[in-house]
Amino acid sequence: MNEALAYAETSFVVLLEDRVMVSPGWLGNLLWPPIDDPAVGVVAPRSSSERGEGQEQLHFAGYSELSAYAAHILDKRQGEWRYAEVLGGSCLLIARELLLRVGGFDSSLVERRLIIADWCLRARMQGASLALSDPVYVHVLHPLEEGTVINAGNASFAPGERAYRRKWNLQGNPADADLLQIPGDLSACLPEPAIPLARHTAETPLVTTVVFFEENWTAADSRER
C-alpha cells in the first residue's frame, strides 16, 4: 500500500476497502472538514467499522434503501463534523501534504486497526487534526466467513498488539478485540520518524499485444474498425 500511495498526485487520497459501499455525495462531503479547518488532515465517515461515536451498525434490504438512508443523513446533518482522537474505519480521506510528512503505514503492527491508529497518532504528532464527518455514511459489508477469519487471526494479532503498545508506551492489560488503547498525552511519547513512500525503481515493461481474428477484412476495413 505504501508504494501505491507514493504515486498519488492529487490534493487528497482516499483509502477505501473493497467491501465498502458508497452512495452519491459521499466524497464531496468528506472534504468539508479540511475546508472549515485547514489543520484537519484526516477525515472518516460514519460506518460499522469506525470506532466510538462514528460507529453505526445498520442493515439494509438493498442498495436503494442504503441510498435513501444516506441521502436523508446528508440532508439532516449537512456540514456537521467533529474532531476525533483517532480513526480506524474502512474509509479514510487523507491530505496528500500530510501523507508526505507522516509517511507510510507501519505494516509491522500486523492488524489493520493498529496500523491505522498508529498512522493517525503519528499525524497528530505532526500537528494535524482528525475529523469525523457526521453527514456521510458508508456501508461496510461483513466478510463471508467473518468468524473464521477473526478466530484464525487472533494468534497473529498478538505480536502486532505488543509492538503497538511498546511503540506508544501503553501500560496495563492488552486491549480487547473491540477496544483500542491510545496514549492520553502524545507529548510524552517519543517522536516517530516518517516511513518513506518510495516508488519502484524498475523500468516499466513494454508489452506488444497481437489481436487475432478469423474474419477476412481488407486493410482499409481493419484500419476503420
Coordinates of C-alpha atoms in Angstrom, one line a residue:
M1 CA 0.0 0.0 0.0
N2 CA 2.8 2.4 0.8
E3 CA 4.2 2.1 -2.7
A4 CA 0.8 2.8 -4.2
L5 CA 0.5 5.9 -2.1
A6 CA 3.8 7.1 -3.4
Y7 CA 2.2 7.6 -6.8
A8 CA -0.6 9.8 -5.5
E9 CA -0.5 13.3 -7.1
T10 CA -3.9 14.7 -6.1
S11 CA -4.5 17.0 -3.1
F12 CA -6.3 14.2 -1.2
V13 CA -6.0 10.5 -1.1
V14 CA -8.9 8.1 -0.1
L15 CA -8.2 4.7 1.4
L16 CA -11.3 2.6 0.7
E17 CA -11.6 -1.1 1.4
D18 CA -13.2 -3.3 -1.3
R19 CA -16.1 -4.2 1.0
V20 CA -17.3 -0.6 1.3
M21 CA -20.5 0.6 -0.4
V22 CA -20.8 4.3 -1.0
S23 CA -23.7 6.5 -2.2
P24 CA -24.0 9.8 -4.1
G25 CA -22.4 12.8 -2.4
W26 CA -20.1 10.8 0.0
L27 CA -16.8 12.1 -1.3
G28 CA -17.7 15.8 -1.7
N29 CA -19.0 16.0 1.9
L30 CA -15.8 14.3 3.3
L31 CA -13.9 17.4 2.0
W32 CA -15.8 19.9 4.2
P33 CA -13.8 19.5 7.4
P34 CA -10.5 20.4 5.8
I35 CA -12.2 23.4 4.2
D36 CA -13.6 24.6 7.5
D37 CA -10.3 23.9 9.3
P38 CA -7.1 23.6 7.3
A39 CA -5.5 21.8 10.2
V40 CA -7.7 18.8 9.6
G41 CA -5.7 16.3 7.6
V42 CA -7.7 13.1 8.0
V43 CA -11.4 12.6 7.7
A44 CA -13.6 9.5 8.2
P45 CA -17.3 8.9 7.5
R46 CA -19.7 7.0 9.8
S47 CA -19.7 3.3 9.3
S48 CA -20.0 0.0 11.1
S49 CA -16.1 -0.3 11.1
E50 CA -15.4 3.2 12.5
R51 CA -14.8 3.4 16.3
G52 CA -16.5 5.4 19.0
E53 CA -19.1 8.0 18.0
G54 CA -18.6 7.2 14.4
Q55 CA -19.8 3.6 14.6
E56 CA -23.3 2.8 13.2
Q57 CA -24.4 -0.9 13.0
L58 CA -27.1 -0.8 10.3
H59 CA -28.7 -3.3 7.9
F60 CA -30.4 -2.6 4.6
A61 CA -32.6 -4.7 2.3
G62 CA -30.8 -3.4 -0.8
Y63 CA -28.8 -0.6 -2.4
S64 CA -31.9 1.7 -2.9
E65 CA -32.6 1.5 0.8
L66 CA -29.0 2.3 1.7
S67 CA -29.0 5.3 -0.8
A68 CA -32.2 6.6 0.7
Y69 CA -30.8 6.5 4.2
A70 CA -27.5 8.1 3.2
A71 CA -29.3 10.9 1.4
H72 CA -31.5 11.5 4.4
I73 CA -28.5 11.8 6.7
L74 CA -26.7 14.1 4.3
D75 CA -29.7 16.4 4.3
K76 CA -30.2 16.2 8.0
R77 CA -26.6 16.7 9.1
Q78 CA -25.2 18.8 6.3
G79 CA -21.9 20.5 7.2
E80 CA -21.6 18.8 10.7
W81 CA -18.4 17.3 11.8
R82 CA -16.3 16.8 15.0
Y83 CA -12.7 16.3 16.0
A84 CA -11.5 12.8 16.8
E85 CA -8.6 11.4 18.8
V86 CA -8.0 8.5 16.4
L87 CA -9.9 7.0 13.5
G88 CA -9.9 3.4 12.4
G89 CA -12.7 2.7 9.9
S90 CA -12.7 1.2 6.4
C91 CA -12.7 4.6 4.7
L92 CA -10.3 7.5 5.2
L93 CA -9.6 10.7 3.4
I94 CA -6.1 12.0 3.8
A95 CA -4.5 15.2 2.7
R96 CA -1.5 14.4 0.5
E97 CA 0.6 17.1 2.1
L98 CA 0.2 15.4 5.4
L99 CA 0.8 12.0 3.9
L100 CA 4.2 13.2 2.6
R101 CA 5.1 14.5 6.1
V102 CA 3.9 11.4 8.1
G103 CA 5.0 8.8 5.5
G104 CA 3.5 5.4 5.0
F105 CA 1.8 2.8 7.2
D106 CA 3.7 0.6 9.7
S107 CA 2.9 -2.9 8.5
S108 CA 4.9 -4.4 11.4
L109 CA 1.9 -3.8 13.6
V110 CA 0.1 -6.6 11.6
E111 CA -3.5 -5.8 12.5
R112 CA -5.3 -3.2 10.4
R113 CA -6.9 -1.3 13.3
L114 CA -3.5 -0.9 14.9
I115 CA -1.8 0.2 11.7
I116 CA -4.5 2.9 11.0
A117 CA -4.5 4.0 14.7
D118 CA -0.7 4.3 14.7
W119 CA -0.7 6.4 11.5
C120 CA -3.4 8.7 13.0
L121 CA -1.3 9.2 16.1
R122 CA 1.8 10.0 14.1
A123 CA -0.3 12.5 12.1
R124 CA -1.4 14.2 15.3
M125 CA 2.3 14.4 16.4
Q126 CA 2.8 16.4 13.2
G127 CA 0.2 18.9 14.3
A128 CA -2.7 17.6 12.2
S129 CA -6.3 17.2 13.4
L130 CA -8.6 14.3 12.7
A131 CA -12.3 14.6 12.0
L132 CA -15.4 12.5 11.8
S133 CA -17.9 13.6 9.2
D134 CA -21.4 13.3 10.7
P135 CA -23.4 13.6 7.4
V136 CA -21.5 10.9 5.5
Y137 CA -22.3 7.2 6.0
V138 CA -20.7 4.4 4.1
H139 CA -21.9 0.8 4.4
V140 CA -19.2 -1.9 5.2
L141 CA -20.2 -5.4 4.1
H142 CA -19.3 -8.2 6.5
P143 CA -16.8 -10.8 5.3
L144 CA -18.4 -14.0 4.1
E145 CA -16.6 -16.0 6.9
E146 CA -16.1 -13.3 9.4
G147 CA -16.0 -15.6 12.5
T148 CA -13.5 -17.9 10.9
V149 CA -11.2 -15.1 9.8
I150 CA -11.3 -13.4 13.3
N151 CA -10.6 -16.6 15.2
A152 CA -7.8 -17.6 12.8
G153 CA -6.2 -14.2 13.1
N154 CA -6.1 -13.8 16.9
A155 CA -2.7 -15.6 17.2
S156 CA -1.1 -13.4 14.6
F157 CA -2.5 -10.3 16.0
A158 CA -0.8 -10.7 19.4
P159 CA 2.7 -9.7 18.1
G160 CA 1.2 -6.6 16.5
E161 CA -0.6 -5.7 19.7
R162 CA 2.6 -6.0 21.7
A163 CA 4.5 -3.9 19.1
Y164 CA 1.8 -1.2 19.1
R165 CA 1.8 -1.0 22.9
R166 CA 5.6 -0.8 23.1
K167 CA 5.6 1.9 20.4
W168 CA 3.2 4.1 22.3
N169 CA 4.3 3.3 25.8
L170 CA 0.9 1.8 26.8
Q171 CA 0.6 0.1 30.2
G172 CA -1.9 -2.4 31.7
N173 CA -3.7 -5.3 30.1
P174 CA -3.9 -5.7 26.3
A175 CA -7.0 -4.2 24.7
D176 CA -9.9 -6.5 23.8
A177 CA -10.6 -7.1 20.2
D178 CA -13.3 -4.4 20.1
L179 CA -11.3 -1.8 22.1
L180 CA -8.2 0.3 21.2
Q181 CA -5.9 1.9 23.7
I182 CA -4.4 5.2 22.7
P183 CA -1.9 7.4 24.7
G184 CA -3.6 10.1 26.7
D185 CA -0.7 12.6 26.3
L186 CA 1.1 12.4 22.9
S187 CA 3.7 14.9 24.1
A188 CA 5.1 12.2 26.5
C189 CA 5.8 9.9 23.5
L190 CA 9.0 9.9 21.5
P191 CA 8.6 11.5 18.0
E192 CA 8.0 8.8 15.4
P193 CA 10.1 9.0 12.2
A194 CA 8.3 9.2 8.9
I195 CA 8.1 5.9 6.9
P196 CA 9.3 6.6 3.4
L197 CA 6.9 6.4 0.5
A198 CA 9.2 5.0 -2.2
R199 CA 8.3 4.4 -5.8
H200 CA 9.5 1.3 -7.5
T201 CA 12.7 2.0 -9.4
A202 CA 12.4 -0.8 -12.0
E203 CA 11.6 0.2 -15.6
T204 CA 8.0 -0.4 -16.7
P205 CA 8.0 -3.4 -19.1
L206 CA 6.6 -2.8 -22.6
V207 CA 4.2 -5.4 -23.9
T208 CA 3.1 -5.9 -27.5
T209 CA -0.4 -7.2 -27.9
V210 CA -1.4 -9.1 -31.1
V211 CA -5.2 -9.4 -31.7
F212 CA -6.1 -12.4 -33.9
F213 CA -9.5 -12.7 -35.6
E214 CA -10.7 -15.1 -38.3
E215 CA -12.8 -12.6 -40.4
N216 CA -11.3 -11.8 -43.7
W217 CA -11.1 -7.9 -43.7
T218 CA -9.3 -5.7 -46.2
A219 CA -6.6 -3.4 -44.9
A220 CA -8.9 -0.4 -45.2
D221 CA -11.6 -2.2 -43.2
S222 CA -9.1 -3.2 -40.5
R223 CA -8.0 0.4 -40.0
E224 CA -11.5 1.7 -39.8
R225 CA -12.8 -0.9 -37.4

